[in-house]
Coordinates of C-alpha atoms in Angstrom, one line a residue:
M1 CA 7.6 -17.8 15.4
T2 CA 7.5 -18.1 19.2
S3 CA 5.3 -16.8 21.7
F4 CA 7.7 -14.0 22.9
E5 CA 8.0 -13.3 19.0
I6 CA 4.3 -12.9 18.6
L7 CA 4.1 -10.6 21.6
L8 CA 6.9 -8.5 20.6
S9 CA 4.8 -7.8 17.0
L10 CA 1.8 -6.6 19.1
L11 CA 3.9 -4.7 21.1
A12 CA 5.0 -3.0 17.8
A13 CA 1.7 -2.4 16.6
I14 CA 0.9 -0.9 20.0
L15 CA 3.8 1.1 20.1
A16 CA 3.4 2.4 16.3
A17 CA -0.4 3.3 17.0
A18 CA 0.7 5.8 19.8
I19 CA 3.7 7.0 18.2
S20 CA 1.8 7.9 15.1
A21 CA -1.2 9.7 16.6
L22 CA 1.1 11.6 19.2
L23 CA 3.5 12.7 16.1
I24 CA 0.0 13.5 13.8
Q25 CA -1.3 15.6 16.5
A26 CA 1.7 17.3 17.1
T27 CA 2.6 18.0 13.5
R28 CA -0.6 18.9 12.1
P29 CA -0.6 22.6 13.1
L30 CA 2.9 23.0 11.3
L31 CA 1.5 21.2 8.2
L32 CA -1.7 23.7 8.2
R33 CA 0.3 26.1 7.1
V34 CA 3.4 24.5 4.7
A35 CA 1.4 21.8 3.3
L36 CA -1.8 22.4 2.5
A37 CA -3.7 20.6 -0.4
K38 CA -6.3 22.6 -2.1
P39 CA -9.1 20.8 -4.0
N40 CA -8.8 21.0 -7.9
A41 CA -10.8 19.3 -10.8
R42 CA -9.4 15.8 -9.7
S43 CA -9.8 16.2 -6.1
S44 CA -11.9 14.3 -3.8
H45 CA -11.8 16.5 -1.0
R46 CA -13.7 20.3 -1.4
T47 CA -11.8 22.2 1.5
P48 CA -8.1 23.0 2.1
T49 CA -6.4 20.3 4.1
P50 CA -3.2 19.6 5.3
Q51 CA -1.4 16.8 3.5
G52 CA 1.9 15.1 5.1
A53 CA 0.6 12.7 7.9
G54 CA 2.6 10.0 6.1
I55 CA 5.8 11.5 7.9
A56 CA 4.5 10.3 11.2
V57 CA 3.2 6.8 10.0
V58 CA 6.5 6.7 8.3
M59 CA 8.1 7.5 11.4
A60 CA 6.1 5.4 13.7
T61 CA 6.7 2.4 11.3
L62 CA 10.3 2.2 11.4
L63 CA 10.8 3.6 15.1
A64 CA 8.3 1.0 16.6
G65 CA 9.3 -1.7 14.2
G66 CA 13.2 -0.8 14.7
I67 CA 12.9 -1.0 18.4
V68 CA 11.0 -4.0 18.7
I69 CA 13.3 -6.0 15.9
V70 CA 16.1 -5.0 18.3
L71 CA 14.6 -6.3 21.1
A72 CA 13.7 -9.5 19.3
G73 CA 17.4 -10.4 19.2
S74 CA 17.8 -10.7 15.1
A75 CA 21.3 -11.7 14.7
D76 CA 21.3 -10.4 11.1
L77 CA 20.1 -6.7 10.8
T78 CA 21.5 -5.9 7.2
V79 CA 17.9 -6.5 5.6
P80 CA 16.0 -4.2 8.0
L81 CA 18.6 -1.7 7.7
T82 CA 18.7 -1.7 3.8
V83 CA 14.8 -1.4 4.0
F84 CA 14.3 1.3 6.6
A85 CA 17.1 3.4 4.8
A86 CA 15.2 2.9 1.5
G87 CA 11.9 3.9 3.4
L88 CA 13.1 7.2 4.6
F89 CA 15.1 8.0 1.1
I90 CA 11.8 7.4 -0.8
A91 CA 9.8 9.4 2.2
V92 CA 12.4 12.3 1.3
V93 CA 11.5 11.8 -2.2
G94 CA 7.9 12.1 -1.5
F95 CA 8.3 14.8 0.8
A96 CA 10.0 17.0 -2.0
D97 CA 7.3 16.4 -4.5
D98 CA 4.6 17.2 -2.1
V99 CA 6.4 20.7 -1.4
R100 CA 7.3 21.0 -5.3
P101 CA 6.1 18.7 -7.8
L102 CA 9.2 17.0 -9.4
P103 CA 9.9 15.9 -13.0
V104 CA 8.5 12.5 -13.8
V105 CA 11.9 10.7 -15.4
P106 CA 14.1 11.9 -12.1
R107 CA 11.3 11.2 -9.6
L108 CA 11.4 7.9 -11.3
L109 CA 14.9 7.2 -10.9
L110 CA 15.1 8.2 -7.3
Q111 CA 12.2 5.6 -6.6
A112 CA 13.9 3.0 -8.6
A113 CA 17.0 3.7 -6.3
A114 CA 15.1 2.8 -3.4
V115 CA 13.0 -0.3 -4.7
A116 CA 16.5 -1.8 -6.2
A117 CA 17.9 -1.3 -2.4
V118 CA 15.1 -3.4 -1.5
V119 CA 15.0 -5.9 -4.1
F120 CA 18.8 -6.4 -4.0
A121 CA 18.8 -6.6 -0.7
A122 CA 17.1 -10.2 -0.6
P123 CA 19.3 -13.2 -0.4
G124 CA 20.5 -14.4 -3.5
E125 CA 19.5 -18.1 -2.5
L126 CA 16.1 -17.0 -2.3
R127 CA 14.3 -17.2 -5.6
I128 CA 10.6 -17.1 -6.6
V129 CA 11.6 -19.2 -10.0
P130 CA 15.0 -20.8 -9.5
A131 CA 15.0 -21.7 -13.2
C132 CA 15.1 -17.8 -13.8
P133 CA 18.5 -16.4 -14.2
V134 CA 18.9 -14.4 -10.8
L135 CA 19.6 -11.0 -12.4
L136 CA 16.7 -11.2 -14.8
E137 CA 14.3 -12.3 -11.9
R138 CA 15.7 -9.2 -9.9
A139 CA 15.1 -7.0 -12.9
L140 CA 12.1 -7.9 -13.2
L141 CA 11.2 -7.5 -9.5
L142 CA 12.3 -4.1 -9.8
I143 CA 10.1 -3.2 -12.3
A144 CA 7.4 -4.6 -10.6
G145 CA 8.5 -3.2 -7.6
L146 CA 8.4 0.6 -8.9
W147 CA 4.9 -0.3 -10.2
F148 CA 3.4 -1.2 -7.2
V149 CA 4.7 1.9 -4.9
N150 CA 3.5 4.1 -7.6
L151 CA 0.1 2.5 -7.5
V152 CA -0.3 2.9 -3.8
N153 CA 0.7 6.3 -4.4
F154 CA -2.1 6.4 -7.7
M155 CA -4.7 5.1 -4.7
D156 CA -4.4 7.6 -2.2
G157 CA -7.0 9.8 -3.2
L158 CA -10.1 8.9 -0.9
D159 CA -10.5 9.5 2.8
L160 CA -9.2 6.3 4.3
M161 CA -8.6 4.6 0.9
T162 CA -5.2 3.4 1.9
A163 CA -5.7 2.0 5.6
A164 CA -8.7 -0.1 4.0
E165 CA -6.1 -1.5 1.7
A166 CA -2.8 -1.5 3.9
V167 CA -4.3 -2.8 7.3
P168 CA -5.7 -6.1 6.0
V169 CA -2.5 -6.6 3.6
A170 CA -0.4 -6.0 6.9
V171 CA -2.6 -7.7 9.4
A172 CA -2.4 -10.8 7.0
V173 CA 1.2 -10.9 6.6
A174 CA 1.8 -10.7 10.2
L175 CA -0.3 -13.5 10.9
L176 CA 1.5 -15.3 8.1
G177 CA 4.9 -14.5 9.6
S178 CA 3.6 -15.9 13.1
L179 CA 3.3 -19.2 11.6
G180 CA 6.8 -19.3 10.6
H181 CA 6.3 -18.2 6.6
I182 CA 8.5 -15.5 6.5
P183 CA 11.2 -13.9 8.6
A184 CA 10.3 -12.4 12.2
A185 CA 11.9 -8.6 11.1
T186 CA 9.3 -8.6 8.0
T187 CA 6.4 -9.9 10.5
I188 CA 7.4 -7.2 13.1
V189 CA 7.5 -4.4 10.3
A190 CA 4.2 -5.4 9.2
A191 CA 2.5 -5.2 12.7
A192 CA 4.3 -2.1 12.8
L193 CA 3.0 -0.6 9.5
C194 CA -0.5 -1.7 10.9
G195 CA -0.3 -0.2 14.3
A196 CA 1.0 3.1 12.5
L197 CA -2.2 3.1 10.0
L198 CA -4.6 2.5 12.7
G199 CA -3.2 5.5 14.6
F200 CA -3.6 7.7 11.5
V201 CA -7.3 6.4 11.0
P202 CA -9.2 9.1 13.3
F203 CA -7.5 11.8 11.4
N204 CA -8.4 10.7 7.8
R205 CA -11.7 9.4 8.7
P206 CA -14.3 11.1 6.4
V207 CA -14.0 13.9 6.4
A208 CA -10.5 13.7 6.6
K209 CA -8.3 16.2 9.0
I210 CA -5.1 15.5 6.9
F211 CA -3.6 13.0 4.2
L212 CA -0.8 11.1 4.0
G213 CA 1.0 12.7 0.9
D214 CA 3.4 11.1 -1.1
V215 CA 5.7 11.2 2.3
G216 CA 3.6 8.5 3.2
S217 CA 2.1 6.7 0.4
L218 CA 5.3 6.1 -1.2
P219 CA 7.1 4.6 1.6
I220 CA 4.0 2.7 2.6
G221 CA 4.0 1.2 -0.8
L222 CA 7.9 0.3 -0.6
L223 CA 7.1 -1.4 3.0
L224 CA 4.2 -3.3 1.8
G225 CA 5.9 -4.3 -1.4
W226 CA 9.0 -5.8 0.7
C227 CA 6.2 -7.8 3.0
L228 CA 4.8 -9.3 -0.2
L229 CA 8.0 -9.7 -1.7
Q230 CA 9.1 -11.8 1.1
L231 CA 5.9 -13.9 0.8
A232 CA 6.7 -14.7 -2.7
L233 CA 10.3 -15.6 -1.9
H234 CA 9.3 -18.0 0.7
Q235 CA 7.3 -19.7 -2.1
Q236 CA 4.0 -18.4 -1.3
F237 CA 3.6 -16.3 -4.6
A238 CA -0.5 -17.1 -4.6
A239 CA -0.7 -15.1 -1.3
A240 CA 1.4 -12.5 -2.4
L241 CA -0.8 -12.0 -5.3
L242 CA -3.9 -12.2 -3.8
L243 CA -3.2 -9.6 -1.1
P244 CA -3.0 -6.6 -3.1
L245 CA -5.3 -7.9 -5.9
Y246 CA -7.6 -4.8 -5.5
Y247 CA -5.0 -2.1 -5.9
L248 CA -3.3 -4.2 -8.9
A249 CA -6.5 -4.4 -10.7
D250 CA -7.8 -1.0 -10.1
A251 CA -4.6 0.7 -11.1
T252 CA -3.1 -1.6 -13.8
V253 CA -6.8 -1.6 -15.9
T254 CA -7.0 2.2 -15.3
L255 CA -3.4 2.6 -16.7
L256 CA -4.0 0.4 -19.6
R257 CA -7.4 2.4 -20.1
R258 CA -5.8 5.7 -20.0
M259 CA -2.9 4.6 -22.6
A260 CA -5.5 2.9 -24.8
R261 CA -7.3 6.3 -25.2
R262 CA -3.9 7.9 -25.7
E263 CA -4.3 10.0 -22.4
A264 CA -1.6 11.6 -20.5
F265 CA -1.5 8.8 -18.3
W266 CA 1.2 10.3 -16.1
A267 CA -0.8 13.0 -15.1
A268 CA -3.0 13.4 -12.2
H269 CA -6.7 12.4 -13.0
R270 CA -10.1 11.3 -11.4
S271 CA -10.8 7.9 -13.5
H272 CA -9.8 5.3 -11.3
F273 CA -12.8 2.6 -10.5
Y274 CA -13.3 3.9 -6.5
Q275 CA -13.0 7.5 -8.0
R276 CA -15.7 7.1 -10.5
A277 CA -17.5 5.1 -7.8
T278 CA -17.9 8.6 -6.0
D279 CA -19.0 9.9 -9.1
N280 CA -21.7 7.6 -9.6
G281 CA -23.1 8.1 -6.1
F282 CA -21.6 5.8 -3.6
S283 CA -20.2 7.3 -0.5
V284 CA -16.7 7.7 0.8
W285 CA -17.6 5.2 3.5
R286 CA -19.4 2.6 1.3
V287 CA -16.3 2.6 -1.2
V288 CA -13.6 2.3 1.7
G289 CA -16.0 -0.3 3.5
S290 CA -16.4 -2.3 0.4
V291 CA -12.8 -1.9 -0.6
F292 CA -11.9 -3.2 3.1
A293 CA -14.6 -5.8 3.2
L294 CA -12.9 -7.1 -0.1
N295 CA -9.3 -7.3 1.1
V296 CA -10.7 -9.3 4.1
V297 CA -11.9 -11.9 1.6
L298 CA -8.7 -11.6 -0.3
A299 CA -7.0 -12.0 3.2
L300 CA -9.0 -15.1 3.5
L301 CA -7.8 -16.7 0.1
A302 CA -4.4 -15.9 0.6
F303 CA -4.6 -18.2 3.8
A304 CA -6.4 -20.9 2.2
S305 CA -3.4 -20.7 -0.6
V306 CA -0.9 -21.3 2.4
V307 CA -2.8 -24.1 4.1
L308 CA -3.7 -26.0 1.1
N309 CA 0.0 -25.3 -0.7
S310 CA -1.3 -26.9 -3.9
A311 CA -0.6 -25.6 -7.3
F312 CA -4.2 -26.4 -8.3
A313 CA -5.7 -24.8 -5.2
D314 CA -3.6 -21.7 -5.8
I315 CA -5.0 -21.5 -9.3
A316 CA -8.4 -21.7 -8.4
L317 CA -8.2 -19.5 -5.4
L318 CA -6.8 -16.9 -7.6
L319 CA -9.6 -17.2 -9.9
A320 CA -12.1 -16.5 -7.0
G321 CA -10.0 -13.2 -6.1
A322 CA -10.0 -12.1 -9.6
L323 CA -13.8 -12.6 -9.9
A324 CA -14.3 -11.0 -6.6
V325 CA -12.3 -8.1 -7.5
A326 CA -14.0 -7.8 -11.1
L327 CA -17.4 -7.6 -9.4
L328 CA -16.5 -5.0 -7.4
L329 CA -14.7 -3.0 -10.1
R330 CA -17.9 -3.4 -12.2
R331 CA -20.1 -2.4 -9.5
F332 CA -17.9 1.1 -8.9
A333 CA -18.0 1.5 -12.4
R334 CA -21.9 1.5 -12.9
P335 CA -24.2 4.3 -11.5
R336 CA -25.9 3.7 -8.5
A337 CA -29.5 3.4 -8.8
A338 CA -31.4 5.9 -7.5
K339 CA -33.9 5.1 -4.6
P340 CA -37.7 4.9 -5.8
A341 CA -39.6 8.0 -4.6

């Protein structure tokens, strides 16, 4: 990436942050009337709080990212346009679910359509495992993408949690893009998403004044998933796995535990490790701070994977990342020791 393209990425982040903050400020009074999330037994908040700030975050990301991609003079806008269209589509699905919960099967089918558009928009010559038939690889990526979109939604259950996860991932992707490991359009979108989330942070810090809602968490998951897919397709699979490893572990282990207990795993619950942490005496700031710090460590491991460019190093770094994640999950799962009187 040239210095001009790096400046464009910075511009995308700054522009998205400004648009996001302004749109949240402008739409919050309306959302207070039409999209109020009332606390229930599974909630982490105690007072009715408006949701739907994701509208601002997603629009800021797409507007800032689109403007800067055009300024960058990209010759082929087919893939970014497809991703943007899929992002808008899944945001509409999320908004409909925020207003009136959709049945599980139609909701998953609509989400799958958006994920499929992103997965099959990738050039056919870009492969993760060249020996695998292309249709089989794309089908597996579709399943993985659908899970990733939903797990980002599942993990959006605590003030600042999505920002604590997505900001380090987006920054890492943008920096790796600045080193030429992924296309410029992906780099710009990652920078714009980072900026949009930073514009959202002042409104979502504990105690939150507004939530993302499904209208935000679903497209954020889709855009992050696309960025990680670009890393994997450009032969940086270990980095693509390391960056979201905390989210993958928390959501997947929780799902498997609920399935093993024959619980209705598709229903809302409070059994994610980060939720159990707050029940075990950890403050919201302590939880999101720990997740953010872990994600910085995972980002550093991802960079080491790219720099070392060795299969042996990738295995060692993935094991190190898995150990770091396991230690935090174990910490969250145990009641916090009471201070001596």
